[in-house]
Amino acid sequence: MLYLVGLGLADEKDITVRGLEVVKSASRVYLEAYTSILLVEKEKLEAYYGRPVIVADRELVESGSDDILENAKDVDVAFLVVGDPFGATTHTDLVLRARELGIPTRTIPNASILSAIGCTGLQLYNFGQTVSMVFFTETWKPSSYYDRVKENAQLGLHTLVLLDIKVKEQSLENMARGRKIYEPPRYMTVAQCASQMLETEEERQEGVYGPDSLAIGAARVGAPDQKLVAGTLKELAEVDMGRPLHSLVLLGKRAHDLERDYIEQFAVNKETFHAAWKQGYGHT
């Protein structure tokens, strides 16, 4: 059987008891290592699980899935995913491939950023579509996410923005020359995300949000050194949230007074926070 095992968000101990039992008994254990990362190294997982772990990069999962699924009709294979197994569509593809080969599958769920973002004090019912923010380049600044944020904003809903990570990526030159040389890993920060959002608004000029719009930066959700910061996008564009992973939530106008009371403890500046709130938040 192929087991998709959720690892949770922080470290080697976030795995569920059922997930750990699967890992300890599986013939092979893979760790998906590109849609997200744990906050600890692979060696810590191996020490805690008592098993060798094979790192599965994008190339292996998307092009070499048959290697992962080899003999999975006869032995158990564990595929470890940071967060919850179905937080990324790539893993749906792996299950469909297993189904084509007649390999049974089972999923062991775990905490995902989609639910854990409730640590901000914002009510999960009040979130709209989740969007992703990629690293801008000089020539490529995609703004399709802006349309989803606009739809959420029109309904007064919060928007969770997932931030880009670049792991085992090639430069255009190395890719063109067929050289398997990879760039150092990069992880987008809350400050970068807020700056890019303001850049998009400057370009689109549709008034979906602005420098004084309220947002919450979240870093290392679920870890002992989790950090939350609330403020305007202009303030968050200057904030240092420390090491990855980061996420950002843009507040919807229907934010409740109870949500305000909870998040103000994280405010960069309580005066600017309350001034921004009075500009139209808390309205249904």
Backbone as numpy.savetxt, mean C-alpha at the origin, in Angstrom:
# Nx Ny Nz CAx CAy CAz Cx Cy Cz
-1.51 -28.47 -2.82 -2.34 -27.27 -2.82 -1.48 -26.03 -2.82
-1.98 -24.97 -3.46 -1.34 -23.66 -3.38 -2.03 -22.86 -2.28
-1.26 -22.43 -1.29 -1.78 -21.58 -0.22 -1.31 -20.14 -0.46
-2.24 -19.20 -0.46 -1.88 -17.78 -0.45 -2.03 -17.29 0.99
-0.91 -16.92 1.57 -0.88 -16.61 3.01 -0.62 -15.12 3.22
-1.55 -14.43 3.85 -1.36 -13.03 4.20 -0.41 -12.90 5.38
0.51 -11.94 5.29 1.52 -11.75 6.35 1.20 -10.60 7.28
0.15 -9.82 6.99 -0.06 -8.61 7.77 0.88 -7.51 7.31
1.05 -6.49 8.14 1.68 -5.26 7.66 3.07 -4.96 8.17
3.46 -5.51 9.32 4.69 -4.99 9.94 5.86 -5.95 9.90
5.80 -7.03 10.69 6.99 -7.87 10.81 6.64 -9.36 10.79
7.64 -10.18 11.14 7.49 -11.63 11.03 6.41 -12.19 11.95
6.04 -11.45 13.00 5.07 -11.96 13.98 3.63 -11.63 13.64
3.41 -10.91 12.54 2.04 -10.55 12.16 1.30 -11.67 11.45
1.99 -12.73 11.06 1.35 -13.87 10.42 0.34 -14.49 11.38
-0.76 -15.04 10.85 -1.75 -15.69 11.72 -1.24 -17.08 12.14
-1.85 -17.63 13.16 -1.48 -18.98 13.61 -1.71 -19.99 12.48
-2.84 -19.87 11.79 -3.13 -20.79 10.69 -2.11 -20.63 9.57
-1.75 -19.38 9.27 -0.75 -19.13 8.23 0.60 -19.73 8.60
0.99 -19.60 9.86 2.27 -20.13 10.31 2.29 -21.66 10.20
1.17 -22.30 10.51 1.08 -23.76 10.39 1.28 -24.20 8.94
0.69 -23.44 8.01 0.84 -23.75 6.58 2.30 -23.61 6.17
2.94 -22.51 6.58 4.33 -22.25 6.20 5.25 -23.36 6.72
5.04 -23.77 7.94 5.92 -24.78 8.56 5.79 -26.14 7.89
4.64 -26.42 7.26 4.44 -27.74 6.67 4.59 -27.76 5.14
4.71 -26.57 4.51 4.78 -26.51 3.04 6.12 -27.02 2.52
6.09 -27.55 1.30 7.33 -28.02 0.67 8.19 -26.84 0.21
7.54 -25.80 -0.33 8.26 -24.60 -0.76 7.52 -23.37 -0.26
8.29 -22.34 0.08 7.71 -21.10 0.59 8.25 -19.94 -0.23
7.34 -19.20 -0.88 7.71 -18.02 -1.68 7.26 -16.75 -0.97
8.02 -15.69 -1.13 7.64 -14.39 -0.59 7.50 -13.41 -1.75
6.29 -12.93 -1.99 6.06 -11.92 -3.03 6.65 -10.61 -2.56
7.53 -10.01 -3.35 8.35 -8.91 -2.85 8.35 -7.68 -3.75
7.20 -7.36 -4.35 7.21 -6.15 -5.17 5.95 -5.31 -5.06
4.78 -5.87 -4.71 3.60 -5.01 -4.57 3.63 -4.29 -3.22
4.36 -4.85 -2.26 4.55 -4.19 -0.97 5.76 -4.83 -0.31
6.14 -4.30 0.88 7.26 -4.90 1.61 6.88 -5.02 3.08
7.47 -6.01 3.74 7.40 -6.04 5.20 8.48 -5.10 5.72
8.39 -4.76 6.99 9.36 -3.83 7.57 10.57 -4.54 8.14
10.70 -5.84 7.84 11.87 -6.61 8.29 12.45 -7.37 7.10
13.68 -7.82 7.24 14.36 -8.55 6.16 13.86 -9.99 6.06
14.09 -10.58 4.88 13.70 -11.98 4.64 14.31 -12.92 5.67
15.56 -12.63 6.11 16.25 -13.51 7.06 15.50 -13.61 8.39
14.82 -12.52 8.76 14.04 -12.56 10.01 12.84 -13.50 9.87
12.25 -13.48 8.69 11.14 -14.41 8.43 11.64 -15.85 8.52
12.76 -16.12 7.87 13.29 -17.49 7.85 13.62 -17.97 9.26
14.18 -17.09 10.08 14.53 -17.47 11.45 13.27 -17.78 12.25
12.23 -16.98 12.06 11.00 -17.16 12.84 10.20 -18.37 12.36
10.17 -18.56 11.02 9.39 -19.68 10.46 10.15 -21.00 10.51
11.48 -20.91 10.64 12.30 -22.12 10.59 12.32 -22.76 9.22
12.14 -21.95 8.18 12.07 -22.45 6.80 12.80 -21.50 5.87
13.44 -22.02 4.80 13.98 -21.13 3.78 12.84 -20.48 3.00
13.04 -19.22 2.62 12.03 -18.46 1.88 12.62 -18.02 0.55
11.90 -18.30 -0.54 12.33 -17.91 -1.89 11.67 -16.58 -2.24
12.47 -15.56 -2.53 11.90 -14.26 -2.90 11.37 -14.33 -4.33
10.10 -13.97 -4.49 9.46 -14.00 -5.81 9.29 -12.56 -6.28
10.10 -12.15 -7.28 9.96 -10.80 -7.81 8.87 -10.78 -8.89
8.60 -9.59 -9.42 7.53 -9.43 -10.41 7.70 -10.38 -11.60
8.94 -10.50 -12.07 9.22 -11.34 -13.24 8.83 -12.79 -12.98
9.19 -13.30 -11.79 8.88 -14.69 -11.47 7.37 -14.91 -11.36
6.68 -13.98 -10.69 5.24 -14.16 -10.46 4.44 -14.02 -11.75
4.81 -13.01 -12.56 4.00 -12.74 -13.74 4.41 -13.56 -14.96
5.69 -13.97 -15.03 6.14 -14.72 -16.21 6.52 -16.17 -15.88
6.90 -16.40 -14.62 7.36 -17.73 -14.26 6.46 -18.43 -13.26
5.15 -18.17 -13.37 4.22 -18.75 -12.39 4.25 -20.28 -12.40
4.60 -20.87 -13.55 4.65 -22.34 -13.61 5.73 -22.89 -12.69
6.81 -22.12 -12.47 7.84 -22.56 -11.53 7.29 -22.60 -10.11
6.50 -21.59 -9.77 5.90 -21.53 -8.43 4.92 -22.69 -8.25
4.17 -22.98 -9.31 3.11 -23.99 -9.21 3.60 -25.42 -9.48
4.88 -25.58 -9.78 5.41 -26.91 -10.09 5.13 -27.89 -8.95
4.58 -29.06 -9.32 4.26 -30.14 -8.36 3.23 -29.75 -7.30
2.56 -28.60 -7.46 1.63 -28.16 -6.41 0.37 -29.03 -6.33
0.20 -29.92 -7.31 -0.89 -30.91 -7.20 -0.54 -31.97 -6.17
0.76 -32.19 -5.98 1.21 -33.29 -5.12 1.76 -32.81 -3.78
2.23 -31.55 -3.72 2.80 -31.03 -2.46 2.17 -29.67 -2.16
2.35 -29.21 -0.94 1.84 -27.90 -0.56 2.88 -26.82 -0.86
2.43 -25.75 -1.52 3.28 -24.59 -1.80 2.65 -23.38 -1.13
3.45 -22.64 -0.37 2.96 -21.43 0.31 3.48 -20.20 -0.41
2.58 -19.30 -0.75 2.92 -18.04 -1.41 2.56 -16.92 -0.45
3.59 -16.27 0.10 3.38 -15.27 1.15 3.21 -13.89 0.54
2.20 -13.17 1.02 1.89 -11.83 0.49 1.80 -10.85 1.66
2.50 -9.74 1.56 2.41 -8.71 2.59 0.99 -8.15 2.60
0.43 -7.98 3.80 -0.95 -7.53 3.91 -1.89 -8.70 3.72
-2.90 -8.50 2.87 -3.87 -9.55 2.57 -3.61 -10.07 1.15
-3.78 -11.39 0.92 -3.41 -11.96 -0.39 -4.06 -11.30 -1.59
-5.29 -10.78 -1.44 -5.95 -10.22 -2.61 -5.94 -8.70 -2.62
-4.95 -8.11 -1.96 -4.77 -6.67 -2.03 -4.20 -6.22 -3.37
-3.70 -7.16 -4.18 -3.16 -6.83 -5.51 -3.67 -7.85 -6.52
-4.06 -7.35 -7.69 -4.70 -8.23 -8.69 -3.77 -9.30 -9.23
-2.45 -9.08 -9.12 -1.49 -10.09 -9.59 -1.78 -11.45 -8.98
-2.22 -11.45 -7.75 -2.41 -12.72 -7.06 -3.69 -13.42 -7.52
-4.64 -12.66 -8.02 -5.80 -13.26 -8.66 -5.35 -14.03 -9.89
-4.41 -13.44 -10.65 -3.88 -14.11 -11.85 -3.24 -15.45 -11.48
-2.50 -15.48 -10.37 -1.83 -16.71 -9.94 -2.85 -17.80 -9.60
-3.93 -17.40 -8.94 -4.98 -18.37 -8.59 -5.66 -18.90 -9.86
-5.91 -18.00 -10.81 -6.54 -18.43 -12.07 -5.64 -19.41 -12.82
-4.33 -19.16 -12.80 -3.38 -20.06 -13.45 -3.39 -21.42 -12.76
-3.43 -21.41 -11.43 -3.50 -22.67 -10.67 -4.77 -23.44 -11.03
-5.87 -22.70 -11.15 -7.15 -23.33 -11.48 -7.08 -24.01 -12.85
-6.43 -23.33 -13.81 -6.26 -23.91 -15.16 -5.51 -25.24 -15.10
-4.54 -25.32 -14.16 -3.72 -26.52 -14.04 -4.33 -27.57 -13.11
-5.54 -27.28 -12.61 -6.22 -28.23 -11.72 -5.63 -28.29 -10.33
-4.96 -27.22 -9.92 -4.33 -27.19 -8.58 -5.29 -26.51 -7.60
-5.67 -27.19 -6.52 -6.55 -26.54 -5.54 -5.83 -25.39 -4.83
-6.58 -24.37 -4.44 -5.99 -23.22 -3.75 -6.76 -22.92 -2.47
-6.06 -22.31 -1.54 -6.72 -21.86 -0.30 -6.07 -20.55 0.13
-6.87 -19.64 0.65 -6.38 -18.33 1.06 -6.44 -18.18 2.58
-5.35 -17.68 3.15 -5.31 -17.37 4.59 -5.25 -15.85 4.71
-6.37 -15.19 5.03 -6.39 -13.72 5.03 -5.62 -13.12 6.21
-5.37 -11.81 6.11 -4.68 -11.09 7.19 -5.01 -9.60 7.06
-4.46 -8.80 7.95 -4.71 -7.36 7.92 -4.16 -6.74 6.65
-4.89 -5.76 6.12 -4.48 -5.02 4.93 -4.50 -3.54 5.26
-3.75 -2.74 4.51 -3.78 -1.30 4.71 -5.19 -0.77 4.49
-5.99 -1.48 3.67 -7.35 -1.02 3.38 -8.23 -1.03 4.62
-7.94 -1.93 5.56 -8.69 -1.94 6.82 -7.90 -1.28 7.95
-6.58 -1.48 7.95 -5.76 -0.95 9.04 -5.69 0.58 9.05
-6.05 1.22 7.92 -6.02 2.68 7.86 -7.05 3.28 8.82
-7.92 2.43 9.35 -8.84 2.87 10.40 -8.13 3.39 11.64
-6.82 3.11 11.76 -6.03 3.62 12.88 -5.98 5.14 12.88
-6.32 5.77 11.77 -6.34 7.23 11.71 -7.53 7.82 12.47
-8.50 6.95 12.81 -9.71 7.44 13.44 -10.79 7.79 12.45
-10.49 7.67 11.16 -11.50 7.92 10.13 -12.36 6.67 9.96
-13.65 6.88 9.75 -14.57 5.75 9.66 -14.47 5.10 8.28
-14.26 3.79 8.27 -14.04 3.09 7.00 -15.25 3.20 6.07
-16.44 3.37 6.64 -17.64 3.54 5.80 -17.54 4.80 4.93
-16.74 5.75 5.39 -16.68 7.06 4.72 -15.56 7.16 3.69
-14.97 6.02 3.33 -13.93 6.02 2.29 -14.54 5.70 0.93
-14.04 6.37 -0.09 -14.44 6.07 -1.46 -13.41 5.16 -2.12
-13.20 5.36 -3.43 -12.25 4.53 -4.17 -10.82 4.78 -3.70
-10.05 3.71 -3.60 -8.63 3.82 -3.29 -7.87 4.12 -4.58
-6.87 4.99 -4.50 -6.07 5.33 -5.68 -4.59 5.09 -5.39
-3.81 5.02 -6.46 -2.36 4.85 -6.33 -1.65 6.06 -6.91
-0.57 6.46 -6.25 0.26 7.56 -6.73 1.61 7.01 -7.15
1.99 7.24 -8.41 3.28 6.78 -8.91 4.30 7.91 -8.88
5.57 7.57 -8.93 6.62 8.58 -9.02 6.50 9.34 -10.34
6.42 10.67 -10.27 6.44 11.48 -11.49 7.87 11.53 -12.05
7.96 11.70 -13.35 9.25 11.99 -13.99 9.10 13.32 -14.72
10.17 13.77 -15.33 10.11 15.04 -16.08 9.10 14.97 -17.23
8.97 13.79 -17.80 8.13 13.66 -19.01 6.85 12.86 -18.77
6.66 12.33 -17.56 5.50 11.46 -17.30 4.90 11.80 -15.95
3.74 12.45 -15.98 3.07 12.84 -14.75 1.60 12.46 -14.85
1.31 11.17 -14.77 -0.07 10.70 -14.97 -1.01 11.27 -13.92
-2.21 11.65 -14.36 -3.16 12.26 -13.43 -4.52 11.56 -13.44
-4.55 10.32 -13.92 -5.84 9.60 -13.94 -6.40 9.40 -12.53
-5.49 9.32 -11.53 -5.94 9.17 -10.14 -6.84 10.35 -9.73
-6.57 11.52 -10.31 -7.27 12.76 -9.96 -8.78 12.63 -10.22
-9.13 11.90 -11.29 -10.54 11.72 -11.63 -11.26 10.88 -10.58
-10.54 9.86 -10.04 -11.14 9.04 -8.97 -11.29 9.86 -7.69
-10.27 10.68 -7.39 -10.35 11.54 -6.20 -11.52 12.51 -6.34
-11.71 13.03 -7.54 -12.81 13.97 -7.81 -14.16 13.31 -7.54
-14.31 12.07 -8.01 -15.57 11.34 -7.78 -15.81 11.16 -6.29
-14.75 10.79 -5.54 -14.89 10.65 -4.09 -15.26 11.98 -3.45
-14.57 13.05 -3.88 -14.78 14.37 -3.29 -16.21 14.85 -3.52
-16.76 14.55 -4.69 -18.13 14.98 -4.98 -19.14 14.32 -4.05
-18.78 13.14 -3.52 -19.64 12.44 -2.56 -19.24 12.74 -1.11
-18.21 13.56 -0.94 -17.76 13.92 0.41 -16.97 12.82 1.10
-16.44 11.86 0.32 -15.77 10.69 0.90 -14.25 10.88 0.99
-13.64 10.19 1.96 -12.19 10.18 2.10 -11.57 9.36 0.95
-10.33 9.69 0.61 -9.59 8.91 -0.39 -8.29 8.39 0.21
-8.12 7.08 0.19 -6.84 6.47 0.57 -5.95 6.45 -0.66
-4.75 7.05 -0.51 -3.77 7.08 -1.60 -2.62 6.14 -1.23
-2.42 5.10 -2.04 -1.32 4.16 -1.85 -0.11 4.68 -2.62
1.04 4.66 -1.99 2.23 5.31 -2.55 3.14 4.31 -3.25
3.74 4.77 -4.33 4.56 3.95 -5.21 5.79 3.38 -4.50
6.13 2.15 -4.85 7.42 1.59 -4.47 8.08 1.05 -5.74
9.39 1.22 -5.81 10.15 0.73 -6.96 11.17 -0.27 -6.45
10.93 -1.54 -6.72 11.84 -2.60 -6.29 12.26 -3.40 -7.51
13.55 -3.59 -7.67 14.10 -4.35 -8.80 13.62 -3.78 -10.14
13.72 -2.46 -10.26 13.36 -1.79 -11.51 14.63 -1.50 -12.31
14.51 -1.55 -13.64 15.64 -1.25 -14.53 15.52 0.16 -15.08
16.66 0.80 -15.33 16.63 2.08 -16.03 16.25 1.81 -17.48
15.75 2.85 -18.17 15.37 2.68 -19.59 16.56 2.23 -20.43
17.73 2.78 -20.12 18.93 2.43 -20.89 19.29 0.95 -20.70
19.30 0.49 -19.44 19.63 -0.91 -19.18 18.58 -1.84 -19.77
17.33 -1.42 -19.72 16.26 -2.24 -20.28 16.45 -2.36 -21.80
16.76 -1.22 -22.45 16.94 -1.21 -23.90 18.12 -2.08 -24.33
19.15 -2.10 -23.49 20.35 -2.87 -23.83 20.29 -4.31 -23.32
19.16 -4.65 -22.67 19.01 -6.02 -22.18 19.90 -6.36 -21.01
20.34 -5.32 -20.26 21.23 -5.57 -19.12 20.41 -5.75 -17.85
20.65 -6.85 -17.17 19.92 -7.14 -15.93 20.56 -6.38 -14.76
20.57 -5.08 -14.89 21.10 -4.22 -13.82 19.93 -3.45 -13.25
19.78 -3.48 -11.92 18.59 -2.91 -11.29 18.92 -1.66 -10.49
17.95 -0.75 -10.48 18.09 0.49 -9.71 17.91 0.20 -8.22
18.48 1.04 -7.35 18.25 0.86 -5.90 16.75 1.02 -5.60
16.24 0.31 -4.59 14.82 0.45 -4.24 14.47 1.89 -3.86
13.26 2.31 -4.25 12.78 3.64 -3.88 11.36 3.51 -3.33
11.08 4.29 -2.30 9.77 4.25 -1.66 9.25 5.68 -1.54
8.08 5.94 -2.10 7.54 7.29 -2.06 7.19 7.69 -0.63
7.41 8.96 -0.31 7.08 9.50 1.01 5.77 10.27 0.95
5.20 10.51 2.12 4.00 11.34 2.23 4.26 12.72 1.63
5.44 13.29 1.92 5.76 14.63 1.40 5.78 14.64 -0.13
6.38 13.62 -0.74 6.40 13.54 -2.20 4.99 13.43 -2.77
4.17 12.60 -2.13 2.80 12.40 -2.60 2.02 13.70 -2.53
2.10 14.39 -1.39 1.37 15.66 -1.23 1.83 16.68 -2.27
3.13 16.76 -2.50 3.67 17.70 -3.51 3.15 17.37 -4.90
3.13 16.08 -5.26 2.66 15.68 -6.58 1.16 15.95 -6.73
0.40 15.74 -5.65 -1.03 16.03 -5.71 -1.27 17.51 -6.00
-0.50 18.37 -5.34 -0.64 19.81 -5.57 -0.21 20.19 -6.98
0.80 19.48 -7.49 1.25 19.72 -8.86 0.15 19.37 -9.85
-0.55 18.25 -9.60 -1.65 17.85 -10.49 -2.79 18.85 -10.43
-3.13 19.31 -9.23 -4.21 20.30 -9.10 -3.85 21.58 -9.84
-2.59 21.97 -9.76 -2.11 23.17 -10.45 -2.31 23.02 -11.96
-2.09 21.79 -12.43 -2.23 21.52 -13.86 -3.70 21.39 -14.28
-4.49 20.69 -13.48 -5.88 20.41 -13.86 -6.83 21.58 -13.53
-6.55 22.27 -12.46 -7.33 23.48 -12.10 -8.84 23.20 -11.98
-9.20 22.05 -11.40 -10.62 21.72 -11.25 -11.11 21.89 -9.82
-10.22 22.34 -8.94 -10.63 22.65 -7.57 -11.06 21.46 -6.73
-10.55 20.30 -7.05 -10.91 19.10 -6.27 -10.32 19.18 -4.86
-9.13 19.70 -4.78 -8.48 19.94 -3.48 -7.47 21.06 -3.71
-6.81 21.51 -2.65 -5.83 22.57 -2.79 -4.84 22.55 -1.65
-3.96 23.54 -1.56 -2.93 23.56 -0.52 -3.50 23.49 0.90
-4.74 24.02 1.08 -5.34 24.05 2.42 -6.29 22.88 2.68
-6.33 21.92 1.75 -7.16 20.72 1.98 -6.51 19.84 3.04
-7.34 19.26 3.90 -6.82 18.44 5.00 -6.53 17.01 4.55
-5.46 16.46 5.09 -5.06 15.08 4.78 -4.34 14.51 6.00
-4.19 13.20 5.98 -3.44 12.51 7.04 -2.35 11.67 6.39
-1.13 11.83 6.87 -0.04 10.98 6.45 0.09 9.83 7.45
0.29 8.62 6.93 0.44 7.44 7.78 1.72 6.71 7.38
2.54 6.37 8.36 3.79 5.66 8.09 3.88 4.42 8.96
4.31 3.31 8.35 4.57 2.06 9.07 3.36 1.60 9.89
2.20 1.63 9.26 0.96 1.26 9.95 1.07 -0.16 10.49
0.75 -0.32 11.76 0.80 -1.63 12.41 2.10 -1.93 13.12
3.13 -1.12 12.88 4.43 -1.34 13.51 4.51 -0.57 14.84
5.43 -0.95 15.73 5.57 -0.23 17.00 5.89 1.25 16.81
6.57 1.60 15.72 6.91 3.01 15.48 5.98 3.66 14.44
4.73 3.16 14.38 3.72 3.76 13.51 3.65 5.27 13.78
3.48 6.04 12.69 3.41 7.49 12.84 2.26 8.04 12.01
1.48 8.94 12.61 0.37 9.60 11.92 0.56 11.10 12.04
0.33 11.82 10.95 0.42 13.28 10.97 -0.76 13.83 10.17
-1.50 14.77 10.78 -2.61 15.42 10.10 -2.26 16.87 9.81
-2.71 17.36 8.67 -2.45 18.75 8.32 -2.95 19.06 6.93
-2.66 20.24 6.47 -3.01 20.60 5.09 -2.02 19.94 4.13
-2.42 19.83 2.88 -1.50 19.25 1.89 -0.21 20.05 1.82
-0.32 21.38 1.98 0.87 22.24 1.96 1.80 21.87 3.12
1.23 21.59 4.31 2.04 21.19 5.47 2.64 19.80 5.27
1.82 18.88 4.75 2.31 17.51 4.57 3.40 17.42 3.51
3.42 18.38 2.60 4.47 18.40 1.57 5.84 18.70 2.18
5.86 19.12 3.44 7.12 19.45 4.12 7.46 18.47 5.24
6.57 17.53 5.52 6.72 16.69 6.72 7.68 15.52 6.48
8.40 15.12 7.52 9.28 13.95 7.44 8.68 12.83 8.28
8.23 11.78 7.60 7.55 10.67 8.28 8.48 9.50 8.57
9.76 9.63 8.23 10.69 8.54 8.51 10.65 7.45 7.47
11.10 6.26 7.86 11.28 5.17 6.90 9.94 4.66 6.34
9.96 3.94 5.23 8.72 3.44 4.61 8.08 2.36 5.48
6.87 1.98 5.09 6.03 2.41 3.98 5.09 3.54 4.41
4.75 4.41 3.46 3.87 5.53 3.74 2.56 5.41 2.96
1.50 6.02 3.51 0.22 6.17 2.81 -0.31 7.56 3.14
-1.30 8.01 2.36 -1.90 9.32 2.62 -3.41 9.19 2.47
-4.14 9.91 3.32 -5.60 9.96 3.20 -6.02 11.41 3.01
-6.73 11.69 1.93 -7.31 13.01 1.71 -8.70 13.02 2.33
-8.94 13.96 3.23 -10.22 14.00 3.94 -11.36 14.42 3.02
-12.49 13.74 3.19 -13.71 14.12 2.48 -14.46 15.18 3.27
-15.26 15.97 2.59 -15.97 17.08 3.23 -17.02 16.61 4.24
-17.48 15.36 4.10 -18.48 14.85 5.04 -17.85 14.34 6.34
-16.58 14.56 6.52 -15.91 14.10 7.74 -16.72 14.52 8.96
-16.84 13.57 9.89 -17.67 13.77 11.08 -16.88 14.49 12.17
-17.58 15.18 13.06 -16.91 15.87 14.17 -16.13 14.91 15.05
-16.61 13.67 15.18 -15.87 12.67 15.97 -14.54 12.33 15.30
-14.54 12.29 13.97 -13.30 12.05 13.24 -12.34 13.22 13.47
-12.88 14.43 13.41 -12.04 15.61 13.68 -11.41 15.53 15.06
-12.22 15.18 16.06 -11.71 15.12 17.44 -10.59 14.10 17.57
-10.69 13.01 16.81 -9.68 11.95 16.90 -8.39 12.37 16.20
-8.52 12.95 15.02 -7.31 13.21 14.23 -6.57 14.48 14.63
-7.23 15.38 15.37 -6.54 16.63 15.69 -5.32 16.40 16.59
-5.30 15.27 17.32 -4.13 14.97 18.15 -2.87 14.77 17.31
-3.05 14.47 16.01 -1.90 14.26 15.12 -1.55 15.51 14.32
-2.24 16.62 14.58 -2.11 17.81 13.73 -0.70 18.40 13.81
-0.17 18.78 12.65 1.11 19.48 12.58 0.98 20.81 13.34
-0.15 21.48 13.10 -0.42 22.78 13.73 -1.93 22.86 13.98
-2.33 22.88 15.24 -3.76 22.82 15.56 -4.51 24.05 15.06
-3.85 25.20 15.01 -4.53 26.41 14.53 -4.87 26.30 13.05
-3.88 25.89 12.24 -4.16 25.76 10.80 -5.12 24.60 10.54
-5.04 23.56 11.37 -5.97 22.42 11.24 -7.41 22.90 11.43
-7.66 23.63 12.51 -9.03 24.09 12.78 -9.49 25.13 11.76
-8.56 25.96 11.31 -8.91 26.95 10.28 -9.33 26.25 8.99
-8.58 25.21 8.62 -8.92 24.45 7.41 -10.23 23.73 7.57
-10.47 23.15 8.77 -11.72 22.42 9.03 -12.93 23.34 8.82
-12.82 24.58 9.27 -13.95 25.52 9.18 -14.26 25.90 7.74
-13.36 25.59 6.83 -13.57 25.94 5.43 -14.53 24.98 4.71
-15.24 24.14 5.45 -16.25 23.32 4.78 -16.28 21.86 5.14
-15.48 21.42 6.10 -15.55 20.02 6.53 -16.68 19.85 7.54
-17.09 18.58 7.72 -18.15 18.29 8.68 -19.55 18.54 8.14
-19.65 18.81 6.83 -20.96 19.06 6.22 -21.44 17.82 5.48
-22.72 17.55 5.54 -23.27 16.40 4.83 -23.90 16.86 3.53
